[in-house]
Short mmCIF file of C-alpha atoms in Angstrom, two decimals:
data_model
loop_
_atom_site.label_atom_id
_atom_site.label_comp_id
_atom_site.label_asym_id
_atom_site.label_seq_id
_atom_site.Cartn_x
_atom_site.Cartn_y
_atom_site.Cartn_z
CA MET A 1 -1.68 -2.06 -10.25
CA SER A 2 -5.16 -3.18 -10.00
CA CYS A 3 -7.02 -6.47 -9.06
CA CYS A 4 -6.88 -9.87 -10.58
CA SER A 5 -8.55 -13.16 -9.89
CA SER A 6 -8.87 -14.28 -6.47
CA LEU A 7 -6.65 -16.36 -4.76
CA ASN A 8 -7.48 -17.98 -1.27
CA LEU A 9 -4.00 -18.55 0.55
CA VAL A 10 -4.06 -17.96 4.47
CA SER A 11 -0.94 -18.77 6.08
CA ALA A 12 -1.78 -18.02 9.93
CA GLU A 13 1.62 -19.55 10.90
CA ASP A 14 3.51 -16.95 8.82
CA LEU A 15 1.64 -14.06 10.27
CA LEU A 16 3.27 -11.97 12.61
CA THR A 17 0.72 -9.46 14.36
CA ILE A 18 1.24 -6.68 17.28
CA ASP A 19 -1.76 -5.56 19.36
CA ASN A 20 -2.22 -3.15 21.75
CA GLY A 21 -5.83 -3.73 22.41
CA SER A 22 -7.29 -0.98 20.30
CA VAL A 23 -5.87 -2.12 17.10
CA LYS A 24 -4.10 -5.33 15.60
CA VAL A 25 -1.78 -5.27 12.83
CA GLY A 26 -0.08 -8.15 10.98
CA ILE A 27 2.38 -8.97 8.09
CA ASP A 28 2.66 -12.28 6.36
CA ARG A 29 5.67 -13.80 5.12
CA GLU A 30 3.94 -15.78 2.22
CA LYS A 31 2.42 -12.60 0.81
CA GLY A 32 5.57 -10.47 0.51
CA GLY A 33 5.84 -9.18 4.02
CA ALA A 34 3.18 -6.73 3.44
CA VAL A 35 0.46 -5.55 5.56
CA THR A 36 -2.03 -8.30 5.47
CA TRP A 37 -4.20 -7.88 8.52
CA LEU A 38 -5.74 -4.94 10.39
CA SER A 39 -8.51 -4.82 12.90
CA SER A 40 -9.88 -3.20 15.89
CA ASP A 41 -11.35 -3.90 19.17
CA ARG A 42 -14.80 -3.24 17.88
CA TYR A 43 -14.42 -4.43 14.46
CA PRO A 44 -12.02 -7.85 15.17
CA ASN A 45 -12.44 -9.21 11.51
CA ASN A 46 -9.66 -8.42 9.06
CA ILE A 47 -10.42 -5.36 6.99
CA VAL A 48 -7.47 -5.82 4.39
CA ASN A 49 -8.34 -7.64 1.13
CA ILE A 50 -5.76 -10.27 0.46
CA ALA A 51 -7.20 -12.02 -2.65
CA ASP A 52 -4.30 -11.68 -4.84
CA PRO A 53 -0.58 -10.36 -4.82
CA GLY A 54 -1.99 -7.10 -6.16
CA ARG A 55 -4.13 -6.37 -3.02
CA LEU A 56 -3.13 -6.07 0.56
CA ILE A 57 -1.55 -2.84 2.15
CA GLN A 58 1.36 -2.71 0.06
CA GLN A 59 4.58 -0.81 -1.37
CA SER A 60 4.22 -0.32 -5.27
CA TYR A 61 6.68 1.88 -7.11
CA TYR A 62 7.13 2.92 -10.92
CA ALA A 63 10.07 3.97 -13.02
CA GLY A 64 11.25 4.20 -16.50
CA ARG A 65 9.87 3.84 -19.89
CA ARG A 66 7.06 1.36 -20.61
CA LEU A 67 7.84 -1.55 -22.35
CA ASP A 68 6.05 -4.48 -24.49
CA ARG A 69 7.35 -7.61 -23.08
CA THR A 70 4.42 -10.02 -24.02
CA SER A 71 7.19 -11.95 -26.18
CA ALA A 72 8.88 -12.82 -22.74
CA GLY A 73 5.43 -13.57 -20.97
CA GLN A 74 4.08 -10.28 -20.02
CA HIS A 75 0.45 -10.06 -19.15
CA GLN A 76 -1.29 -8.75 -22.16
CA ALA A 77 -3.46 -6.56 -19.91
CA TRP A 78 -0.44 -4.95 -18.49
CA SER A 79 1.58 -4.22 -21.59
CA PRO A 80 2.98 -2.13 -22.40
CA TRP A 81 4.17 -1.33 -18.76
CA THR A 82 7.09 0.37 -16.71
CA TRP A 83 9.32 -0.96 -14.21
CA ASN A 84 6.81 -1.74 -11.41
CA PRO A 85 7.95 -3.77 -8.47
CA ILE A 86 5.34 -4.84 -6.15
CA GLN A 87 5.83 -5.99 -2.53
CA GLY A 88 3.17 -8.52 -2.91
CA GLY A 89 3.84 -10.14 -6.09
CA GLY A 90 3.34 -10.55 -9.88
CA VAL A 91 0.06 -10.56 -11.75
CA GLY A 92 0.98 -13.89 -13.01
CA SER A 93 0.48 -15.69 -16.58
CA VAL A 94 -3.01 -15.07 -18.35
CA GLY A 95 -5.65 -16.89 -16.42
CA GLY A 96 -3.42 -17.28 -13.44
CA ASN A 97 -3.46 -16.27 -9.86
CA GLY A 98 -0.34 -14.52 -9.60
CA THR A 99 3.24 -14.98 -8.08
CA TRP A 100 3.99 -13.95 -4.41
CA SER A 101 7.25 -12.27 -3.64
CA ARG A 102 10.16 -13.61 -1.75
CA VAL A 103 10.69 -12.46 1.75
CA THR A 104 14.22 -12.62 3.19
CA VAL A 105 13.92 -11.14 6.56
CA PHE A 106 10.80 -11.65 8.74
CA ARG A 107 10.70 -10.72 12.47
CA LYS A 108 8.95 -9.13 15.41
CA ASP A 109 10.68 -7.12 17.86
CA GLU A 110 8.50 -6.21 20.96
CA ASN A 111 5.84 -3.74 19.51
CA ALA A 112 7.47 -3.66 15.93
CA LEU A 113 7.29 -6.01 12.83
CA TYR A 114 9.97 -5.70 10.22
CA SER A 115 10.25 -7.30 6.70
CA GLU A 116 12.53 -7.38 3.85
CA THR A 117 11.46 -8.65 0.54
CA ILE A 118 12.76 -9.07 -2.91
CA PRO A 119 9.71 -7.60 -4.79
CA LYS A 120 8.03 -9.22 -8.15
CA LEU A 121 7.56 -7.14 -11.29
CA TRP A 122 3.84 -6.87 -11.43
CA ASP A 123 3.44 -7.34 -15.29
CA MET A 124 5.26 -10.62 -15.33
CA PRO A 125 4.28 -13.96 -14.39
CA ASP A 126 7.08 -14.42 -12.13
CA GLU A 127 9.97 -12.08 -12.16
CA GLU A 128 11.95 -10.79 -9.47
CA ALA A 129 12.96 -6.94 -9.69
CA ASP A 130 16.32 -5.80 -8.88
CA ALA A 131 15.46 -4.03 -5.68
CA VAL A 132 14.89 -4.79 -2.11
CA MET A 133 11.91 -3.42 0.18
CA ARG A 134 12.20 -2.88 3.53
CA GLN A 135 9.19 -2.21 5.87
CA TRP A 136 8.94 -1.34 9.62
CA THR A 137 5.28 -1.38 11.15
CA THR A 138 4.67 0.00 14.74
CA LEU A 139 1.98 0.97 16.98
CA ASP A 140 1.52 4.54 18.03
CA GLN A 141 2.27 4.75 21.75
CA THR A 142 0.21 7.66 22.58
CA LEU A 143 -2.64 7.50 20.07
CA PRO A 144 -4.94 4.45 20.32
CA GLY A 145 -6.19 2.74 17.00
CA VAL A 146 -2.91 4.10 14.98
CA VAL A 147 -0.22 2.20 13.16
CA CYS A 148 2.91 3.77 11.72
CA VAL A 149 4.34 2.04 8.56
CA ARG A 150 7.87 3.05 7.30
CA CYS A 151 8.65 2.05 3.80
CA GLU A 152 11.96 1.88 1.76
CA ILE A 153 12.75 0.54 -1.49
CA GLN A 154 16.39 0.34 -2.79
CA ALA A 155 16.59 -0.18 -6.46
CA MET A 156 19.75 -2.04 -7.69
CA ARG A 157 18.70 -2.18 -11.45
CA ARG A 158 21.40 -1.99 -14.07
CA GLN A 159 22.36 1.43 -15.70
CA ASP A 160 21.67 -0.04 -19.19
CA ASP A 161 18.60 -2.20 -18.64
CA PRO A 162 15.66 -1.71 -21.16
CA TRP A 163 13.68 0.73 -18.93
CA GLY A 164 16.29 3.50 -19.14
CA ALA A 165 16.86 6.58 -17.06
CA ALA A 166 14.96 8.05 -14.48
CA ARG A 167 11.54 9.56 -15.36
CA LYS A 168 8.93 11.53 -13.05
CA SER A 169 6.33 8.67 -12.32
CA PRO A 170 3.41 8.38 -10.29
CA GLN A 171 4.20 6.46 -6.82
CA GLU A 172 1.63 4.72 -4.85
CA LEU A 173 2.28 5.82 -0.96
CA PRO A 174 0.90 3.28 -0.31
CA ALA A 175 -1.28 0.87 -2.41
CA CYS A 176 -4.23 -0.10 -0.06
CA TYR A 177 -6.95 -2.48 -0.64
CA PHE A 178 -9.80 -3.29 2.03
CA THR A 179 -12.88 -5.39 2.32
CA ARG A 180 -15.77 -4.59 -0.17
CA ASN A 181 -18.13 -3.52 3.02
CA PHE A 182 -16.10 -0.56 3.84
CA ASP A 183 -18.02 1.21 1.19
CA SER A 184 -18.59 4.75 2.52
CA VAL A 185 -15.67 6.72 1.26
CA ARG A 186 -14.89 10.02 3.12
CA THR A 187 -12.17 12.85 2.83
CA TYR A 188 -10.91 14.40 5.94
CA LEU A 189 -11.09 18.20 6.26
CA GLY A 190 -10.06 18.62 9.64
CA GLU A 191 -11.74 19.39 13.04
CA GLY A 192 -14.16 16.80 12.68
CA LYS A 193 -15.36 17.56 9.20
CA TRP A 194 -15.68 15.25 6.24
CA ARG A 195 -16.58 15.33 2.63
CA THR A 196 -18.23 12.32 1.25
CA GLU A 197 -16.41 10.87 -2.14
CA HIS A 198 -18.39 9.03 -4.71
CA GLN A 199 -17.05 6.71 -7.41
CA SER A 200 -18.22 3.82 -9.89
CA PRO A 201 -16.74 0.50 -9.55
CA GLY A 202 -13.18 0.54 -11.18
CA PRO A 203 -10.42 0.16 -12.37
CA PRO A 204 -10.12 2.76 -13.72
CA TRP A 205 -10.07 4.26 -10.25
CA GLY A 206 -11.79 7.90 -9.30
CA ARG A 207 -9.46 10.60 -8.31
CA ALA A 208 -9.88 12.66 -5.22
CA ASN A 209 -7.69 15.62 -3.79
CA PRO A 210 -7.67 15.47 0.12
CA PRO A 211 -6.57 18.74 1.63
CA LEU A 212 -5.01 17.12 4.76
CA LYS A 213 -3.74 14.09 2.91
CA ALA A 214 -6.29 11.84 4.79
CA MET A 215 -9.25 9.73 3.49
CA ALA A 216 -11.25 6.95 5.28
CA MET A 217 -13.75 4.28 4.61
CA PHE A 218 -16.64 3.29 6.93
CA GLU A 219 -18.62 -0.02 6.80
CA ALA A 220 -22.42 -0.09 7.99
CA SER A 221 -22.05 -0.07 11.67
CA GLY A 222 -19.92 2.88 11.88
CA GLN A 223 -16.58 1.23 12.10
CA GLY A 224 -13.87 2.84 9.61
CA VAL A 225 -10.11 2.53 8.48
CA ALA A 226 -8.26 5.75 7.58
CA VAL A 227 -5.00 6.30 5.70
CA TYR A 228 -3.00 9.46 6.40
CA SER A 229 -0.06 9.99 3.86
CA PRO A 230 1.44 13.18 4.47
CA THR A 231 4.47 12.97 2.01
CA SER A 232 1.50 12.13 -0.89
CA GLY A 233 0.89 14.54 -3.54
CA GLU A 234 -2.44 16.59 -4.24
CA SER A 235 -4.46 13.49 -6.00
CA TRP A 236 -5.11 9.97 -4.72
CA ASN A 237 -6.76 7.24 -6.56
CA PHE A 238 -9.84 5.41 -4.93
CA GLY A 239 -12.97 3.60 -5.55
CA PRO A 240 -14.71 0.28 -5.13
CA HIS A 241 -13.96 -2.78 -7.24
CA GLY A 242 -16.84 -5.28 -8.05
CA GLY A 243 -20.17 -5.34 -6.38
CA GLY A 244 -21.93 -6.50 -3.05
CA LEU A 245 -20.65 -5.65 0.42
CA SER A 246 -18.55 -8.64 1.21
CA ASP A 247 -16.63 -8.61 4.25
CA ASN A 248 -14.46 -11.47 3.44
CA PRO A 249 -10.86 -10.54 2.82
CA THR A 250 -10.31 -13.27 0.15
CA ASP A 251 -13.01 -12.41 -2.18
CA GLY A 252 -12.69 -10.58 -5.39
CA PRO A 253 -14.45 -7.41 -4.58
CA CYS A 254 -12.85 -4.82 -2.53
CA MET A 255 -12.12 -0.88 -1.83
CA HIS A 256 -9.37 1.00 -3.11
CA VAL A 257 -7.21 3.92 -1.81
CA ALA A 258 -3.65 4.77 -3.01
CA PRO A 259 -2.05 8.19 -2.08
CA VAL A 260 -0.16 9.27 -5.15
CA ASP A 261 2.95 11.59 -5.70
CA ARG A 262 5.15 11.68 -8.61
CA VAL A 263 8.93 10.92 -7.86
CA MET A 264 11.75 10.30 -10.43
CA LEU A 265 13.28 6.90 -9.37
CA SER A 266 16.70 6.18 -11.17
CA PRO A 267 18.14 2.96 -11.54
CA LYS A 268 19.84 3.12 -8.11
CA SER A 269 17.61 5.33 -6.05
CA THR A 270 16.79 4.84 -2.47
CA PHE A 271 13.36 6.08 -1.55
CA ARG A 272 11.79 6.29 2.16
CA TYR A 273 8.71 7.59 3.39
CA ARG A 274 6.05 6.84 6.01
CA TYR A 275 2.27 6.49 6.47
CA TRP A 276 -0.36 5.83 8.99
CA LEU A 277 -3.46 3.65 9.16
CA ILE A 278 -6.14 4.69 11.97
CA VAL A 279 -9.05 2.35 12.71
CA GLY A 280 -12.20 3.14 14.89
CA GLU A 281 -15.37 5.23 14.80
CA GLU A 282 -15.65 8.60 12.74
CA LYS A 283 -14.73 10.78 16.05
CA GLU A 284 -12.02 8.55 17.14
CA ILE A 285 -10.42 8.60 13.62
CA ALA A 286 -10.90 12.42 13.36
CA SER A 287 -9.34 13.10 16.76
CA ASN A 288 -6.25 10.81 15.74
CA LEU A 289 -6.11 12.53 12.30
CA ASP A 290 -5.95 16.08 13.80
CA ALA A 291 -3.22 14.87 16.24
CA LEU A 292 -1.28 13.21 13.57
CA LYS A 293 -1.61 16.25 11.45
CA ALA A 294 -0.38 18.69 14.15
CA LYS A 295 2.97 16.22 14.48
CA TYR A 296 3.63 15.25 10.63
CA ALA A 297 1.84 17.42 8.20
CA ASP A 298 5.32 18.74 7.25
CA GLU A 299 7.02 15.38 6.60
CA ARG A 300 8.30 14.76 3.45
CA TRP A 301 9.62 11.65 1.53
CA ARG A 302 13.46 11.09 0.90
CA LEU A 303 15.04 10.22 -2.06
CA ILE A 304 18.71 9.13 -1.91
CA GLU A 305 21.02 8.84 -4.92
CA PRO A 306 24.36 7.16 -5.21
CA LYS A 307 27.42 9.55 -5.16
CA SER A 308 28.80 9.42 -8.69
#
């Protein structure tokens, strides 16, 4: 999944948020129920790039063989392509702006947000995937500036569909897109130590190997956003897209990071994992990452297959 042309759709009435004073996070009914808002008390603007259905902070999965379906409307830039359900939506037709996924459940329960989504296939103009995505978004009650997101996809493909049997494929855990001004990328090494990463604008994206499964991006004043994904593999995708240092969430240029692991999703798999978003200054983020690592470093994703 990558960036496509900008789409300026902001539906404030469909945005549910939770806020504990240090961090605010929100999901949008009109944008697949994905995370579309993230801000902090010292950076009140939205950090999430929402320019099109391929951005956001969202679930994205891959399975089966790569197919050429251009005769059925598949986008030429994404052909051949695997079964790729996207929480935000599909890339749309050539020259189009994409189509957003359909949300079937959308609610706020005290300090938790919940959504259920029928995702779109990324490579097609407007094709729903045979799947449902569920997402639970909560605030950490002990760590300021920390958001926990629990994700699930339940595949409901036909056993004889054209994508075929399970193949080990890279999964984005999750796919994250931030505003372009968060351009200083650092890998967390533990105990307050960081490694600066450099990458030319993509796609294709760069690769990093964060040993503690955590990377962060910072803007000029020192405010940052980190992603902690303990269930991910060794290699993460990351990098800038486009030039300039825009802080506008609907602009085309953006910053990308995606923890990745290879998982074999079958036509009937249910797959679950958790990740954390952390906002604040470098020292605050480092302290919270150390605390999260102490609690969750051994956490693993869960893959459930139906009994035969």
